[in-house]
Short mmCIF file of C-alpha atoms in Angstrom, two decimals:
data_model
loop_
_atom_site.label_atom_id
_atom_site.label_comp_id
_atom_site.label_asym_id
_atom_site.label_seq_id
_atom_site.Cartn_x
_atom_site.Cartn_y
_atom_site.Cartn_z
CA MET A 105 56.45 77.40 -149.86
CA SER A 106 56.90 80.51 -152.50
CA PHE A 107 59.62 80.97 -154.99
CA LYS A 108 60.24 84.51 -152.72
CA SER A 109 61.47 82.20 -149.83
CA LEU A 110 64.04 80.15 -152.47
CA GLY A 111 66.05 83.46 -152.01
CA LEU A 112 65.48 84.12 -155.66
CA SER A 113 65.97 87.78 -156.90
CA GLU A 114 62.92 90.29 -157.85
CA ALA A 115 64.24 90.20 -161.26
CA LEU A 116 63.58 86.33 -161.58
CA LEU A 117 60.43 86.40 -159.59
CA LYS A 118 59.13 88.39 -161.67
CA ALA A 119 59.51 86.60 -165.09
CA VAL A 120 58.53 83.68 -163.04
CA GLN A 121 55.30 85.29 -162.15
CA GLU A 122 55.00 86.47 -165.61
CA LYS A 123 55.19 82.51 -166.46
CA GLY A 124 52.34 81.86 -164.56
CA TYR A 125 53.79 79.87 -161.89
CA THR A 126 52.86 80.48 -158.33
CA THR A 127 54.29 77.62 -156.38
CA PRO A 128 57.96 76.11 -156.91
CA SER A 129 57.58 72.01 -157.64
CA PRO A 130 59.47 69.55 -155.41
CA ILE A 131 62.55 69.54 -157.59
CA GLN A 132 62.72 73.06 -157.70
CA GLU A 133 62.06 73.24 -154.10
CA LYS A 134 64.62 71.01 -153.21
CA ALA A 135 67.39 71.64 -155.99
CA ILE A 136 67.14 75.81 -155.84
CA PRO A 137 69.02 76.75 -152.54
CA HIS A 138 71.56 73.94 -152.60
CA ILE A 139 72.98 75.53 -156.26
CA LEU A 140 72.70 79.06 -154.88
CA ASP A 141 74.77 77.32 -152.18
CA GLY A 142 77.17 76.60 -154.86
CA LYS A 143 76.95 72.90 -154.20
CA ASP A 144 77.25 70.33 -156.52
CA ILE A 145 74.02 67.97 -157.18
CA LEU A 146 73.01 64.95 -158.43
CA ALA A 147 69.14 65.29 -159.06
CA SER A 148 66.88 62.54 -160.35
CA ALA A 149 63.84 64.07 -162.27
CA GLN A 150 62.10 63.00 -165.13
CA THR A 151 60.53 65.30 -168.02
CA GLY A 152 57.47 67.53 -166.62
CA THR A 153 58.58 67.76 -163.13
CA GLY A 154 59.92 71.67 -163.42
CA LYS A 155 63.61 70.87 -163.47
CA THR A 156 64.53 72.87 -166.27
CA ALA A 157 63.67 76.19 -163.79
CA GLY A 158 64.97 74.15 -161.18
CA PHE A 159 68.77 74.80 -162.59
CA THR A 160 67.75 77.24 -164.59
CA LEU A 161 66.81 80.26 -162.04
CA PRO A 162 69.77 79.55 -159.43
CA VAL A 163 72.26 79.42 -162.17
CA LEU A 164 70.93 82.65 -163.56
CA GLN A 165 71.10 84.26 -160.22
CA ILE A 166 74.93 83.29 -159.76
CA LEU A 167 75.80 84.72 -162.81
CA SER A 168 73.82 88.03 -162.44
CA GLU A 169 75.31 88.46 -158.78
CA THR A 170 79.31 87.80 -160.62
CA LYS A 171 80.47 90.96 -162.38
CA HIS A 172 81.76 89.30 -165.70
CA PRO A 173 84.35 90.81 -168.06
CA LYS A 174 83.18 93.08 -170.70
CA TYR A 175 84.01 90.28 -173.51
CA ARG A 176 81.61 88.12 -171.67
CA PRO A 177 83.26 84.83 -171.39
CA LEU A 178 81.15 81.75 -171.37
CA ARG A 179 81.00 81.26 -167.49
CA ALA A 180 77.84 78.44 -167.29
CA LEU A 181 77.37 75.54 -169.97
CA VAL A 182 74.32 73.26 -170.37
CA LEU A 183 74.79 69.84 -172.03
CA THR A 184 71.79 68.32 -173.71
CA PRO A 185 71.37 65.05 -175.50
CA THR A 186 68.93 66.42 -178.27
CA ARG A 187 68.60 68.86 -180.75
CA GLU A 188 64.75 69.66 -179.06
CA LEU A 189 65.62 69.77 -175.57
CA ALA A 190 68.63 72.15 -175.99
CA ALA A 191 66.11 74.92 -177.69
CA GLN A 192 63.44 73.82 -175.01
CA VAL A 193 65.97 74.45 -172.24
CA HIS A 194 67.33 77.79 -173.97
CA GLU A 195 63.77 78.91 -174.53
CA ASN A 196 63.32 78.68 -171.10
CA VAL A 197 66.85 80.75 -169.96
CA ARG A 198 65.55 83.40 -172.60
CA GLU A 199 62.07 83.69 -170.69
CA TYR A 200 63.60 83.77 -167.04
CA SER A 201 66.69 85.82 -167.94
CA LYS A 202 64.51 88.80 -169.74
CA TYR A 203 64.89 91.25 -167.02
CA LEU A 204 68.75 90.70 -166.09
CA ASP A 205 71.79 91.54 -168.18
CA ILE A 206 72.74 88.18 -169.22
CA ARG A 207 73.53 86.83 -172.69
CA SER A 208 72.60 83.25 -173.81
CA THR A 209 72.96 81.25 -176.90
CA VAL A 210 72.16 77.55 -178.04
CA VAL A 211 74.27 75.38 -180.65
CA PHE A 212 73.60 72.38 -182.13
CA GLY A 213 74.00 70.08 -185.27
CA GLY A 214 71.54 70.19 -188.42
CA VAL A 215 72.22 73.66 -189.10
CA LYS A 216 75.03 75.74 -190.37
CA ALA A 217 77.32 76.87 -187.91
CA ALA A 218 78.17 80.18 -189.57
CA SER A 219 75.55 81.80 -187.11
CA GLN A 220 76.34 79.88 -183.91
CA ILE A 221 80.02 81.02 -184.46
CA ARG A 222 78.98 84.80 -185.08
CA THR A 223 77.03 85.00 -181.76
CA LEU A 224 79.49 82.87 -179.75
CA LYS A 225 82.34 85.35 -180.55
CA GLN A 226 80.05 88.34 -179.72
CA GLY A 227 80.02 86.41 -176.18
CA VAL A 228 77.72 84.66 -174.10
CA ASP A 229 77.42 84.27 -170.55
CA ILE A 230 75.39 80.99 -170.50
CA LEU A 231 75.43 78.23 -173.34
CA VAL A 232 73.15 75.48 -174.26
CA ALA A 233 74.40 72.71 -176.33
CA THR A 234 74.78 69.38 -177.78
CA PRO A 235 78.16 67.57 -177.11
CA GLY A 236 78.67 67.31 -180.80
CA ARG A 237 78.35 70.37 -182.66
CA LEU A 238 80.04 71.86 -179.18
CA LEU A 239 82.96 70.07 -180.02
CA ASP A 240 83.52 70.97 -183.47
CA LEU A 241 83.06 74.62 -182.33
CA HIS A 242 85.67 74.36 -179.75
CA ASP A 243 87.73 72.47 -182.57
CA GLN A 244 87.19 75.81 -184.61
CA LYS A 245 88.46 77.93 -181.68
CA ALA A 246 84.48 79.50 -181.86
CA VAL A 247 84.13 78.91 -178.17
CA SER A 248 86.32 78.65 -175.06
CA PHE A 249 85.81 76.85 -171.94
CA LYS A 250 88.61 78.18 -169.65
CA ARG A 251 86.23 80.35 -167.90
CA VAL A 252 83.42 78.21 -167.42
CA ASP A 253 82.07 78.42 -163.65
CA ILE A 254 78.91 76.16 -164.05
CA LEU A 255 78.56 72.86 -165.85
CA ILE A 256 74.96 70.97 -165.97
CA LEU A 257 74.48 67.95 -167.71
CA ASP A 258 70.34 67.39 -168.45
CA GLU A 259 69.18 64.17 -169.15
CA ALA A 260 72.50 62.52 -168.09
CA ASP A 261 71.22 59.14 -168.72
CA ARG A 262 69.92 60.22 -172.23
CA MET A 263 73.06 61.18 -172.75
CA LEU A 264 75.03 57.57 -171.70
CA ASP A 265 72.59 55.83 -174.14
CA MET A 266 73.89 57.77 -177.16
CA GLY A 267 77.54 57.01 -176.30
CA PHE A 268 78.57 60.49 -175.16
CA VAL A 269 80.48 59.97 -172.46
CA ARG A 270 83.96 59.98 -174.39
CA ASP A 271 82.22 63.36 -175.79
CA ILE A 272 81.40 64.94 -172.53
CA ASN A 273 84.84 64.17 -170.65
CA LYS A 274 86.37 65.72 -173.26
CA ILE A 275 84.86 68.84 -173.05
CA ILE A 276 85.24 69.00 -169.02
CA SER A 277 88.97 68.20 -169.64
CA PHE A 278 89.08 71.95 -171.24
CA MET A 279 87.41 73.34 -168.48
CA PRO A 280 88.74 74.63 -164.97
CA SER A 281 88.97 72.08 -162.36
CA LYS A 282 87.33 74.31 -159.86
CA ARG A 283 83.68 74.50 -160.72
CA GLN A 284 80.36 74.07 -159.78
CA ASN A 285 78.61 70.75 -161.25
CA LEU A 286 74.83 69.67 -161.74
CA MET A 287 74.20 66.78 -162.82
CA PHE A 288 69.83 66.13 -163.74
CA SER A 289 68.98 62.22 -164.73
CA ALA A 290 65.38 60.41 -164.60
CA THR A 291 67.16 57.67 -163.25
CA PHE A 292 69.85 56.80 -160.68
CA SER A 293 71.48 53.65 -162.41
CA ASN A 294 75.19 52.37 -161.86
CA ASP A 295 76.49 53.99 -164.82
CA ILE A 296 74.99 57.21 -163.81
CA LYS A 297 76.69 56.88 -160.41
CA LYS A 298 79.97 56.17 -162.02
CA LEU A 299 79.59 58.87 -164.17
CA ALA A 300 78.64 61.24 -161.33
CA SER A 301 81.67 60.26 -159.20
CA GLY A 302 84.25 61.27 -161.60
CA ILE A 303 82.28 64.75 -162.10
CA LEU A 304 80.70 65.54 -159.07
CA ARG A 305 82.31 66.53 -155.82
CA ASN A 306 80.53 66.17 -152.49
CA PRO A 307 76.93 66.15 -154.25
CA VAL A 308 73.79 66.78 -152.52
CA SER A 309 71.17 64.06 -154.04
CA VAL A 310 67.97 65.29 -154.60
CA GLU A 311 64.88 63.20 -156.14
CA ALA A 312 61.75 64.50 -157.30
CA ALA A 313 59.76 61.10 -156.87
CA PRO A 314 60.43 57.84 -156.61
CA GLN A 315 62.98 55.98 -159.13
CA ASN A 316 60.47 54.61 -161.91
CA SER A 317 57.41 55.94 -160.45
CA THR A 318 54.48 57.40 -163.12
CA ALA A 319 52.08 60.12 -163.84
CA GLU A 320 49.31 58.70 -161.21
CA MET A 321 46.88 60.57 -163.57
CA VAL A 322 47.79 58.16 -166.54
CA GLU A 323 45.47 55.07 -167.22
CA GLN A 324 47.46 52.45 -168.88
CA LYS A 325 46.12 49.92 -170.73
CA VAL A 326 47.61 46.78 -172.85
CA TYR A 327 45.96 45.53 -176.44
CA ARG A 328 47.15 42.30 -176.88
CA VAL A 329 47.18 42.03 -180.78
CA ASP A 330 48.54 40.35 -184.05
CA LYS A 331 51.92 42.58 -185.38
CA GLY A 332 50.63 43.12 -188.75
CA LYS A 333 47.04 44.12 -187.46
CA LYS A 334 48.63 46.72 -184.86
CA THR A 335 48.58 49.73 -187.86
CA GLY A 336 44.93 49.02 -188.90
CA LEU A 337 44.27 49.12 -184.79
CA VAL A 338 45.47 52.41 -184.37
CA ILE A 339 43.98 54.08 -187.11
CA ASP A 340 40.57 52.76 -186.09
CA LEU A 341 41.32 53.98 -182.42
CA ILE A 342 42.16 57.53 -183.35
CA SER A 343 39.53 57.54 -185.78
CA GLU A 344 36.36 55.97 -184.20
CA GLY A 345 37.66 57.89 -180.92
CA ASN A 346 38.54 61.28 -183.04
CA TRP A 347 41.46 61.62 -181.19
CA SER A 348 43.96 64.75 -181.86
CA GLN A 349 47.52 64.98 -179.76
CA VAL A 350 48.35 61.39 -180.05
CA LEU A 351 51.80 60.71 -179.55
CA MET A 352 53.00 57.58 -181.14
CA PHE A 353 56.06 55.95 -180.26
CA THR A 354 58.18 53.37 -182.44
CA ARG A 355 61.57 51.63 -181.76
CA THR A 356 63.44 52.49 -184.97
CA LYS A 357 63.41 55.69 -187.17
CA HIS A 358 62.54 53.33 -190.10
CA GLY A 359 59.24 52.15 -188.43
CA ALA A 360 58.38 55.69 -187.38
CA ASN A 361 58.60 56.83 -191.21
CA LYS A 362 56.59 54.08 -192.60
CA LEU A 363 53.85 54.24 -189.75
CA THR A 364 53.46 57.70 -190.79
CA GLU A 365 53.13 56.78 -194.28
CA LYS A 366 50.18 54.53 -193.37
CA LEU A 367 48.35 57.01 -191.32
CA VAL A 368 48.67 59.90 -193.86
CA LYS A 369 47.29 57.34 -196.33
CA SER A 370 44.11 56.72 -194.24
CA GLY A 371 43.35 59.92 -193.70
CA ILE A 372 44.80 60.80 -190.36
CA THR A 373 47.11 64.16 -190.55
CA ALA A 374 50.78 62.78 -189.09
CA ALA A 375 54.43 63.40 -189.15
CA ALA A 376 57.29 61.61 -187.87
CA ILE A 377 59.97 62.85 -185.51
CA HIS A 378 63.68 61.26 -185.24
CA GLY A 379 67.25 61.60 -185.87
CA ASN A 380 67.33 61.38 -189.48
CA LYS A 381 65.21 64.13 -189.73
CA SER A 382 66.57 67.68 -190.70
CA GLN A 383 66.23 70.21 -188.07
CA GLY A 384 63.67 72.47 -189.58
CA ALA A 385 61.73 69.57 -190.34
CA ARG A 386 61.60 68.34 -186.52
CA THR A 387 60.64 71.64 -185.57
CA LYS A 388 57.94 71.75 -188.26
CA ALA A 389 56.52 68.71 -187.32
CA LEU A 390 56.70 69.71 -183.27
CA ALA A 391 55.01 72.83 -184.25
CA ASN A 392 52.04 71.64 -186.16
CA PHE A 393 51.71 68.60 -183.61
CA LYS A 394 51.04 71.42 -180.84
CA ASN A 395 48.84 73.55 -182.47
CA ASN A 396 46.43 70.78 -184.00
CA SER A 397 47.70 70.88 -187.39
CA ILE A 398 48.50 67.59 -187.49
CA ARG A 399 47.37 64.95 -184.93
CA VAL A 400 49.73 62.45 -184.65
CA LEU A 401 53.21 62.52 -183.58
CA VAL A 402 55.39 59.52 -184.67
CA ALA A 403 58.53 59.78 -182.31
CA THR A 404 60.97 57.75 -181.49
CA ASP A 405 62.26 57.26 -177.56
CA ILE A 406 65.60 59.74 -178.37
CA ALA A 407 63.91 62.30 -180.69
CA ALA A 408 61.11 62.72 -178.09
CA ARG A 409 63.25 62.99 -174.93
CA GLY A 410 62.59 66.50 -173.40
CA LEU A 411 59.85 67.24 -175.43
CA ASP A 412 57.28 69.58 -173.45
CA ILE A 413 53.61 69.12 -175.08
CA PRO A 414 51.29 70.80 -172.33
CA LEU A 415 48.14 68.79 -171.50
CA LEU A 416 48.83 65.69 -173.94
CA PRO A 417 45.60 63.45 -173.74
CA HIS A 418 47.06 59.98 -175.81
CA VAL A 419 50.32 58.29 -175.94
CA ILE A 420 50.19 54.78 -177.69
CA ASN A 421 53.36 52.88 -177.64
CA PHE A 422 53.07 51.00 -181.39
CA GLU A 423 56.04 48.79 -180.25
CA LEU A 424 57.32 48.52 -176.32
CA PRO A 425 60.66 49.71 -175.92
CA ASN A 426 63.32 47.27 -175.04
CA VAL A 427 64.27 48.88 -172.04
CA PRO A 428 61.59 49.00 -169.50
CA GLU A 429 62.36 52.46 -167.94
CA ASP A 430 61.78 53.86 -171.39
CA TYR A 431 57.93 52.79 -171.01
CA VAL A 432 58.31 55.32 -168.18
CA HIS A 433 59.60 58.24 -170.04
CA ARG A 434 56.93 57.46 -172.61
CA ILE A 435 54.13 57.36 -170.68
CA GLY A 436 55.06 60.20 -168.44
CA ARG A 437 54.22 62.63 -171.25
CA THR A 438 50.63 62.19 -170.29
CA GLY A 439 48.92 62.62 -167.38
CA ARG A 440 50.52 65.97 -166.47
CA ALA A 441 49.73 69.07 -164.07
CA GLY A 442 46.41 67.41 -162.73
CA ALA A 443 45.06 66.04 -166.29
CA SER A 444 43.95 62.82 -166.96
CA GLY A 445 46.00 60.96 -170.10
CA GLU A 446 45.73 57.84 -171.16
CA ALA A 447 48.67 55.53 -172.52
CA ILE A 448 48.01 52.40 -175.09
CA SER A 449 50.33 49.78 -176.06
CA LEU A 450 49.94 47.35 -178.56
CA VAL A 451 51.59 44.28 -177.51
CA CYS A 452 52.02 41.52 -180.00
CA SER A 453 53.43 37.70 -178.94
CA GLU A 454 57.10 38.66 -179.25
CA GLU A 455 56.84 41.67 -176.90
CA THR A 456 55.30 39.79 -174.31
CA GLU A 457 58.36 39.39 -172.25
CA TYR A 458 58.60 42.92 -172.76
CA GLN A 459 55.53 43.60 -170.85
CA LYS A 460 56.54 41.32 -167.99
CA GLU A 461 59.87 43.35 -167.52
CA ILE A 462 57.77 46.85 -167.67
CA GLU A 463 55.35 45.54 -164.93
CA LYS A 464 58.40 44.19 -162.72
CA ILE A 465 59.93 47.64 -162.28
CA LEU A 466 55.62 49.59 -162.08
CA LYS A 467 55.64 46.86 -159.40
CA GLN A 468 51.89 46.31 -161.15
CA LYS A 469 50.10 44.41 -163.84
CA LEU A 470 49.15 46.21 -166.75
CA ASN A 471 45.43 46.07 -167.72
CA THR A 472 45.25 43.69 -170.34
CA GLU A 473 42.46 43.42 -173.05
CA VAL A 474 41.88 42.29 -176.60
CA LEU A 475 39.58 44.18 -179.21
CA ALA A 476 37.20 42.09 -181.66
CA GLY A 477 38.36 41.87 -184.60
CA TYR A 478 42.03 42.14 -183.70
CA GLU A 479 42.61 38.74 -181.62
CA PRO A 480 45.86 37.91 -181.83
CA THR A 481 46.89 34.46 -183.60
CA ASP A 482 50.47 34.75 -183.90
CA THR A 483 52.48 32.90 -181.13
CA ALA A 484 56.51 33.15 -180.76
CA GLY A 485 58.56 30.25 -181.57
CA PRO A 486 61.15 28.57 -179.27
CA LYS A 487 64.22 30.34 -180.99
CA ARG A 488 62.39 34.06 -180.20
CA ALA A 489 61.00 33.24 -176.97
CA ALA A 490 64.77 32.08 -175.73
CA SER A 491 65.87 35.31 -177.43
CA GLN A 492 63.52 37.23 -175.04
CA SER A 493 64.98 35.82 -171.96
CA LYS A 494 66.41 37.55 -168.86
CA GLY A 495 69.22 39.68 -169.59
CA SER A 496 68.21 40.88 -172.68
CA PHE A 497 67.03 44.00 -171.25
CA GLY A 498 68.70 46.94 -169.42
CA LYS A 499 71.30 46.92 -172.41
CA LYS A 500 70.59 50.60 -173.11
CA ASN A 501 72.96 51.20 -175.53
CA SER A 502 70.76 48.74 -177.73
CA SER A 503 67.64 51.29 -177.88
CA SER A 504 69.69 54.39 -178.90
CA GLU A 505 68.81 55.37 -182.31
CA GLY A 506 71.49 54.88 -184.98
CA ASP A 507 72.70 52.13 -182.56
CA LYS A 508 73.01 48.76 -184.03
CA PRO A 509 70.86 46.42 -181.86
CA LYS A 510 72.88 43.70 -180.15
CA ARG A 511 70.35 40.70 -181.08
CA LYS A 512 67.66 40.27 -183.97
CA PRO A 513 65.37 43.15 -183.96
CA HIS A 514 61.57 41.69 -183.29
CA PHE A 515 59.97 43.47 -186.09
CA LYS A 516 60.11 42.89 -189.75
CA GLY A 517 60.93 45.50 -191.88
CA ASN A 518 61.94 47.69 -188.87
CA LYS A 519 65.92 47.33 -188.97
CA PRO A 520 67.14 50.46 -187.24
CA ALA A 521 69.24 52.37 -189.65
CA GLY A 522 73.00 52.01 -188.65
CA SER A 523 74.85 55.39 -188.11
CA THR A 524 77.66 56.24 -189.77
CA SER A 525 78.56 59.76 -188.04
CA GLY A 526 80.12 60.57 -184.80
CA ARG A 527 83.94 61.12 -184.28
CA GLY A 528 85.38 57.32 -185.79
CA ARG A 529 87.10 56.66 -182.11
CA THR A 530 88.07 52.99 -182.01
CA GLY A 531 85.67 51.17 -179.41
CA ALA A 532 83.51 54.36 -179.17
CA PRO A 533 79.87 53.52 -179.39
CA LYS A 534 78.40 54.93 -182.50
CA LYS A 535 76.11 57.75 -182.30
CA LYS A 536 74.15 60.32 -184.17
CA ARG A 537 75.71 63.67 -184.22
CA TYR A 538 72.99 65.87 -182.59
#
């Protein structure tokens, strides 16, 4: 199947060709015709499946075929959970709309709002935004949702994790009831289905791949190691293997900073990326990582969500996630586009239950090894083992960056930073304003 057979205009086909794409991905092939038909969509698609173009292309076509008033009211809104993903989606919108009379912009926190307000007041057809900053701008009367025809929720599962449900519902309350809704999520959890039922009307469900599937080209490996020896092990692996472009995951912002400092002291160029970093620092770190100025990018799950890093060869789980599905998201960042990739997890005794839960959703045992000089000697005590019993998994809010964990953290010295931001509603999950 070709992009032309999907019903896209010549202007969009030209832009797609210039991006180097010739054949639509499965999610694009399944979603684009339904979106062009005006149907609501509930799509399961992980990062790297081409989902952004899957909704950007048809939305741009719909907007370009609809006559707009001269003052250009906002007609399509894309909500994303993080700044990086918002910037990435807008870049796609800009590239695909280069031959169309479409105006677009992106707004998110971490930067001054003045320039964003000026752009919005000039009129835009499509806006990409994070919920927090968007509501702030709406409160300042810098943006109106009264003419929105299409609403897109990208990475809806992560927005739930970060406690954005109330913000999303508030934004939707300002919109016309008659509109097209598109929801993209990595998984179809019960929470996602509940959210979808309140937003989507008779949606068409499409899936790019089986739920929780992992990249076939990714070699997955586990090294059993003492908690205190993890840093030495990753330094040896990176140095002796002469690795570059290593994306490393920690569970907390403090842990990301601490590990980055130790890597730099050992002579390995590295940078951390997480919610406490300024937008400028995050953008610079990602750019340096992509152009190989730094070898290692240390990230938390939320900050790394949606990052597009082509041909990434190495992913290291310095700490296993306490939500098993996040493991799938992490390792899915390597082994893309037919290239091989390696995902290594460092597992101490306190994380063995996490490994079992991950293996359960993968429906496979992970290849587990012990390296000479790094033999594990620590053991989890009875209380610790009890705290890791069944039922400690699946509490997604506990993995959200800035949220207070519902149980004692596993890693000494890596206490998650409590968030003091948010809208201060009673009972609402605490969250970082992106």
